[in-house]
Structures are given as C-alpha cells and as structure tokens.
Amino acid sequence: MTAGHAIYLNILFTLIPFIAIIFALVLGFKILKQLTVIATELKKMNKTKSEDEVPR
C-alpha cells in the first residue's frame, strides 16, 4: 500500500461516521414526514367516520 492509499483510506474512515449520521438524519426526517401524512389521513378518516355516525 502506498502513502496515497493510506491517506485516502484514513480520510474515508474518518468521514464514514459523519456520512452515516447525515444519512440517518435524512432517513429519520423522511420517516417522520410519512408518519405525519399517515396521521393526518387517519384523522380525516376518523372525522368522516364520526360524521357518518350521527346519533338520531
């Protein structure tokens, strides 16, 4: 292994944790966005369902 390869691998292994954290944050925000969309859809469905069950 040459010195160039060693420097490249050292930089790569130094950056991997940062890349992993950024990836996890992006993935977390996407999941959170999907969950909020699902929650609003469920609220809409629940609202229409409760409007259908109006007591006589």
Tab-separated table of C-alpha atoms in Angstrom:
chain	number	residue	atom	x	y	z
A	1	MET	CA	0.000	0.000	0.000
A	2	THR	CA	1.362	3.380	-0.920
A	3	ALA	CA	1.162	6.535	1.165
A	4	GLY	CA	-1.541	7.866	-1.157
A	5	HIS	CA	-3.736	4.857	-0.495
A	6	ALA	CA	-3.178	5.162	3.257
A	7	ILE	CA	-4.179	8.838	3.247
A	8	TYR	CA	-7.251	8.080	1.127
A	9	LEU	CA	-8.342	5.248	3.452
A	10	ASN	CA	-7.707	7.393	6.527
A	11	ILE	CA	-9.920	10.195	5.147
A	12	LEU	CA	-12.569	7.664	4.135
A	13	PHE	CA	-12.696	6.041	7.581
A	14	THR	CA	-12.788	9.470	9.219
A	15	LEU	CA	-15.760	10.589	7.110
A	16	ILE	CA	-17.834	7.390	7.385
A	17	PRO	CA	-19.384	8.261	10.796
A	18	PHE	CA	-20.389	11.737	9.582
A	19	ILE	CA	-21.903	10.306	6.404
A	20	ALA	CA	-23.777	7.724	8.491
A	21	ILE	CA	-25.157	10.409	10.834
A	22	ILE	CA	-26.317	12.570	7.908
A	23	PHE	CA	-27.906	9.541	6.237
A	24	ALA	CA	-29.690	8.577	9.472
A	25	LEU	CA	-30.998	12.123	9.935
A	26	VAL	CA	-32.304	12.311	6.365
A	27	LEU	CA	-33.936	8.897	6.705
A	28	GLY	CA	-35.449	9.877	10.056
A	29	PHE	CA	-36.947	13.055	8.645
A	30	LYS	CA	-38.414	11.133	5.700
A	31	ILE	CA	-39.980	8.582	8.063
A	32	LEU	CA	-41.321	11.386	10.286
A	33	LYS	CA	-42.829	13.110	7.246
A	34	GLN	CA	-44.536	9.881	6.176
A	35	LEU	CA	-45.867	9.325	9.693
A	36	THR	CA	-47.367	12.822	9.813
A	37	VAL	CA	-49.036	12.211	6.430
A	38	ILE	CA	-50.453	8.920	7.718
A	39	ALA	CA	-51.638	10.611	10.926
A	40	THR	CA	-53.462	13.363	9.021
A	41	GLU	CA	-55.082	10.779	6.754
A	42	LEU	CA	-56.245	8.791	9.793
A	43	LYS	CA	-57.643	11.956	11.378
A	44	LYS	CA	-59.562	12.723	8.177
A	45	MET	CA	-60.910	9.165	8.035
A	46	ASN	CA	-61.891	9.281	11.703
A	47	LYS	CA	-63.612	12.642	11.214
A	48	THR	CA	-65.677	11.401	8.265
A	49	LYS	CA	-66.481	8.196	10.134
A	50	SER	CA	-67.713	10.126	13.175
A	51	GLU	CA	-69.806	12.366	10.914
A	52	ASP	CA	-71.416	9.275	9.391
A	53	GLU	CA	-72.390	8.004	12.854
A	54	VAL	CA	-74.547	10.990	13.799
A	55	PRO	CA	-76.981	9.908	16.554
A	56	ARG	CA	-80.657	10.047	15.577
